[in-house]
Amino acid sequence: MTLLEIKNLKKIYTARFSNQQTEALAAVNFSVEEGEFVSIMGESGSGKTTLLNIISTLDDASSGEVYLDGNPLSKIKDKEISAFRRNTLGFVFQDFNLLDNFTIKDNILLPLVLSKTPIEEMESRLPPIVRNLGIEAHINKFPYEVSGGQKQRVAVARALITKPKIILADEPTGALDSKASQNLMEILKGINETGQTILMVTHSIRAASFSKRVLFIRDGAVYHEIYRGEQPADEFMDRISDSLKVLSTRGEQDE
Amino acid sequence: MNNRFFSSLALRNIKSNKQLYIPFLLSSTAIIAMFFLMVSLMTNKFVQERSSSLPTLFMIGVVVIGIFSVIFILYTNSFLIKRRKKEIGLYGILGLEKKHVAKILFFESLFSSLLSIAAGLLAGLLFGRLVFMLLNFMLRMPNDIAYTTSLLSVGATVALFVLIFGITLLYNISQFTFANPIKLLKGKQEGEKEPKGSLILFILSLIFLGWGYAISITIPDPLAAIEKFFLAVLLVIIGTYLLFISGSIFILKALKNNKRIYYRSGAFISISGMLYRMKQNAVGLANICILASMVIIAVSTTITIYLGSEETLENRFPYEHNLKLFGDMDYVAEMNNRFFELQDEVIELTEENGLEVAEMESYRYESFFGNLEDGSFVFEQSSVDGDLPVLMMVIPLQDFNGMTGENYSLADDEALFYHSTKTYLKEDLSIGNKTYSLTEIENEFSADMALTESIALVVPDEAHLLDLREDYMGQFPESTHITVDAEIGWNTEGTEAAEKALAEQLESEYNGVSGSFSRYESRDSQREEWYSINGGFLFLGVFLGLLFTLGTLLITYFKQISEGFDDRGKFQIMQKVGLDENMIKDSTKSQIIWMFILPIVIATIHVSFAYPIVRKLLLIFGVTNDMTWLMTFIAVVIAFAGIYWMIYRVTSKVYYSIVK
Ligand SMILES: Nc1ncnc2c1ncn2[C@@H]1O[C@H](COP(=O)(O)OP(=O)(O)OP(=O)(O)O)[C@@H](O)[C@H]1O
Ligand SMILES: [Mg+2]
């Protein structure tokens, strides 16, 4: 079943002090099935973050539409947008975005508190998630007291705790070393195997190789996509890097 | 690298941290202006000349504001420096030596202190001049009260604040020289730690507050009140800071541990935020609370004094016309004759002026100083010794019955007895060679008797007065001042012009004539002067009220602005994970209890406990009516709560617009 469908998405930024316009997204079309794990790759400035922000309802499209479960996101009322974000989406950011004034536990519970979830419900959801992510021992610490990898796992826990329809991750391994990245990706893969849909933007071929499908974006449009199928991880990695090479050389030829 | 380099770097730092420095400089300027105004008031001519207790009270004010300034600037500075830790930590990592960082900090301090001291002095001068002009106009002062400043007050202000800024500089340098760069880079993220031994701090705060309150409650008389007022104020201020620091952290932690309260969106955000900067939060709230108490006391007392002017006049001058007769040691019989002659004389004079005597009171009396010791009153020579002796007024029964309309009769060893503190519980009292069996009566005498511990003793006849004097003289042969004096007071009915004429005639007849041993005072002619003095008090009270309210405004503003910038990033993150604007409003709302109710409630408690001591102080200014003071007090508390509510609303809108 199709969970997310993106149709003809276009985004034009107008600079604040001039009429200069940047076309960040030209015409993006793709869809994500329920239970999929999709990576989006592309050069810097190709519009990946812009795309993710529009799907996250953090930004508006200039034209085109995003459908979640068949419902257009642009029809959600302003008042409901925060609740929608809380209840249906889970976010993982490159720079963690944890709050220093909350303990790890409270950081994870934040979206539930905002949704006015009963305390019993919150406390029953927390233990399995933190155990899975291996941050059980740290839940009473503050963010500045744990490592970067642990912080990102906290962020994943915060995204998971609302049982979102889809997890949106923007370069989740961007601030992590290779070991912590590996660890995080294994966790995301495990989560996906329990049926959780994940859409992730990444620069890392290794990270992308954990997903089931990779989309390549160039000049604001989906240019190419490859499926992992039954391939082992290193073969899939080679295919991804080949595609990237093609992508950049074609780019040069175009100019 | 020379000083010019560092000074220009410092200047650039200040400019690039505008967001932090503007509120800091503004509030430092305000506090400097406030202190400067207070010092100037202390040396003001009106304050110095109008009442002997005013300079003392203003001295207390200066010291309180001084202490307040130290705490306030250290508080705002810690706020500032905490948010700059990362930036300055980078200097270390980029290879600047600690010595050089210290130099940069020095220039930053130099510039910001120069700027705020200069601006503070100027603002103080302008504010003082302007508000004095306005108040002179609005209160229709008969004689304008001039706002004056002296080189001395400028000097004192500059000296104090150079010192305070010096301390903040040392503090800042120590922050950076003793911390490692990594810790500095994390500086802004790390929450404040709970102060060590907060339970001890809490107990200490209760001790300080209890001590301060106890001084107020147990204060015996107005003169002691002046002496102890400062100590009580100081104790309560220290107690307030400790209470807020330990108590607020204690309560916040308890709230955090209560899951049902804590895990609700509004409380969740605000409680964690306040715990994150618990000390700053506590000091900020304590500042507001102290200022609120000062506003309430300054304004309510002076309004009471003003409203009580008429009553004060009546206390000081019980009758429209008052004649006092000074006795002479050697001519007691003459004095007695004169006492009766004079009564006839003034009645005649009154009637000659076409007026009728409506009411008249006259009595003779003798005053002693001494102490109550185990059933007897022991004479003391005078009141110069450290311990204040008790004042005793002895009145013959004939005069007492005459003045009160009562019809007591006394045997030779009986006396009527009034004691202001009502602490003497024995049936008998020995005085000199006599022992009287006592019958207790109420204060039928002057309201001034309640000012210090006093006794009134009504004895069977004048002979007892003379006997007591004999006994006294036997003990202190050199003493010259024990005489039988007399008061004659009467009201008249008739035209105003006639009243005036009578007053003038009496004045020329009995005053200023050498060797006349009498003094005449008319209530009407005292009234104008009395109102101008009390108007002056009201003026000062309103001025101080304005000043402290402005202080409250600035502190609240500073708190909201700086916390707003501090919290902005957090709210942005929370919005990303689904915080909506209503919830931001919710969380600012749940701060109301803290920001609004807590300081006001505690200030009200402080001021309520200050009631006894302030009441005693008011006695000095002739106010004896508790009702007036209670009503004004309640009105001022409500009015200030209203004003603070507006301040709170406006500044929390500012906060909201920053974090949104
Ligand atoms: N707020 C904005 N205003 C104007 N132009 C913007 C804005 N945000 C992004 N852009 C432009 O839109 C284009 C796409 O930016 P986007 O951030 O989506 O790239 P990206 O693929 O995420 O790059 P990277 O891999 O470096 O994160 C870029 O050319 C960028 O300069
Ligand atoms: Mg990006």
PDB file of C-alpha atoms in Angstrom, chain A residues 58 82 85-86 91 93 97-103 105-106 109-110 113-114 116 119-120 122-123 144 158, chain B residues 186 189-191 256 259-260 262-265 268-269 272-273 276 570 573-580 583:
ATOM      1  CA  LEU A  58       8.000  22.555   8.201  1.00  0.00           C
ATOM      2  CA  SER A  82       1.454  20.652  15.083  1.00  0.00           C
ATOM      3  CA  ARG A  85       3.480  16.498  13.074  1.00  0.00           C
ATOM      4  CA  ARG A  86       3.502  15.076  16.597  1.00  0.00           C
ATOM      5  CA  PHE A  91      12.012  13.305  13.068  1.00  0.00           C
ATOM      6  CA  PHE A  93      17.983  15.598  12.616  1.00  0.00           C
ATOM      7  CA  ASN A  97      18.070  18.798  18.307  1.00  0.00           C
ATOM      8  CA  LEU A  98      17.859  17.559  21.853  1.00  0.00           C
ATOM      9  CA  LEU A  99      16.945  19.999  24.598  1.00  0.00           C
ATOM     10  CA  ASP A 100      19.536  20.699  27.260  1.00  0.00           C
ATOM     11  CA  ASN A 101      16.997  21.403  29.951  1.00  0.00           C
ATOM     12  CA  PHE A 102      15.459  17.958  29.737  1.00  0.00           C
ATOM     13  CA  THR A 103      16.907  14.647  30.801  1.00  0.00           C
ATOM     14  CA  LYS A 105      14.019  10.437  29.375  1.00  0.00           C
ATOM     15  CA  ASP A 106      12.125  13.724  29.167  1.00  0.00           C
ATOM     16  CA  LEU A 109       8.791  11.742  26.181  1.00  0.00           C
ATOM     17  CA  LEU A 110       8.477  15.321  24.904  1.00  0.00           C
ATOM     18  CA  VAL A 113       3.720  15.145  26.733  1.00  0.00           C
ATOM     19  CA  LEU A 114       2.789  17.619  24.035  1.00  0.00           C
ATOM     20  CA  LYS A 116      -1.275  15.038  26.506  1.00  0.00           C
ATOM     21  CA  ILE A 119       1.508   9.140  32.192  1.00  0.00           C
ATOM     22  CA  GLU A 120       0.925   5.376  32.432  1.00  0.00           C
ATOM     23  CA  MET A 122       4.164   7.114  28.424  1.00  0.00           C
ATOM     24  CA  GLU A 123       5.878   4.970  30.996  1.00  0.00           C
ATOM     25  CA  TYR A 144      25.537  17.175  27.328  1.00  0.00           C
ATOM     26  CA  ARG A 158      12.010  10.420  20.490  1.00  0.00           C
TER      27      ARG A 158
ATOM     28  CA  LYS B 186      29.692  23.411  26.575  1.00  0.00           C
ATOM     29  CA  GLN B 189      24.338  23.917  27.371  1.00  0.00           C
ATOM     30  CA  GLU B 190      24.960  22.814  30.882  1.00  0.00           C
ATOM     31  CA  GLY B 191      22.190  23.505  33.330  1.00  0.00           C
ATOM     32  CA  LYS B 256       9.258  17.590  38.909  1.00  0.00           C
ATOM     33  CA  LYS B 259       4.662  12.927  37.525  1.00  0.00           C
ATOM     34  CA  ARG B 260       1.034  13.958  37.234  1.00  0.00           C
ATOM     35  CA  TYR B 262       5.244  17.536  35.660  1.00  0.00           C
ATOM     36  CA  TYR B 263       4.225  15.612  32.562  1.00  0.00           C
ATOM     37  CA  ARG B 264       1.729  18.169  31.378  1.00  0.00           C
ATOM     38  CA  SER B 265       2.810  20.255  28.446  1.00  0.00           C
ATOM     39  CA  PHE B 268       6.780  20.304  31.567  1.00  0.00           C
ATOM     40  CA  ILE B 269       8.334  23.131  29.601  1.00  0.00           C
ATOM     41  CA  SER B 272      12.303  22.162  33.330  1.00  0.00           C
ATOM     42  CA  GLY B 273      13.242  25.621  32.066  1.00  0.00           C
ATOM     43  CA  TYR B 276      17.726  24.591  34.124  1.00  0.00           C
ATOM     44  CA  LYS B 570      14.570  25.330  22.539  1.00  0.00           C
ATOM     45  CA  ILE B 573      13.320  22.565  18.334  1.00  0.00           C
ATOM     46  CA  MET B 574      10.101  21.812  20.142  1.00  0.00           C
ATOM     47  CA  GLN B 575       8.085  23.329  17.336  1.00  0.00           C
ATOM     48  CA  LYS B 576       9.796  20.940  14.950  1.00  0.00           C
ATOM     49  CA  VAL B 577       8.617  17.977  16.952  1.00  0.00           C
ATOM     50  CA  GLY B 578       5.102  19.313  17.239  1.00  0.00           C
ATOM     51  CA  LEU B 579       4.791  22.121  19.754  1.00  0.00           C
ATOM     52  CA  ASP B 580       2.042  24.489  18.695  1.00  0.00           C
ATOM     53  CA  MET B 583       1.234  25.371  24.025  1.00  0.00           C
TER      54      MET B 583
END
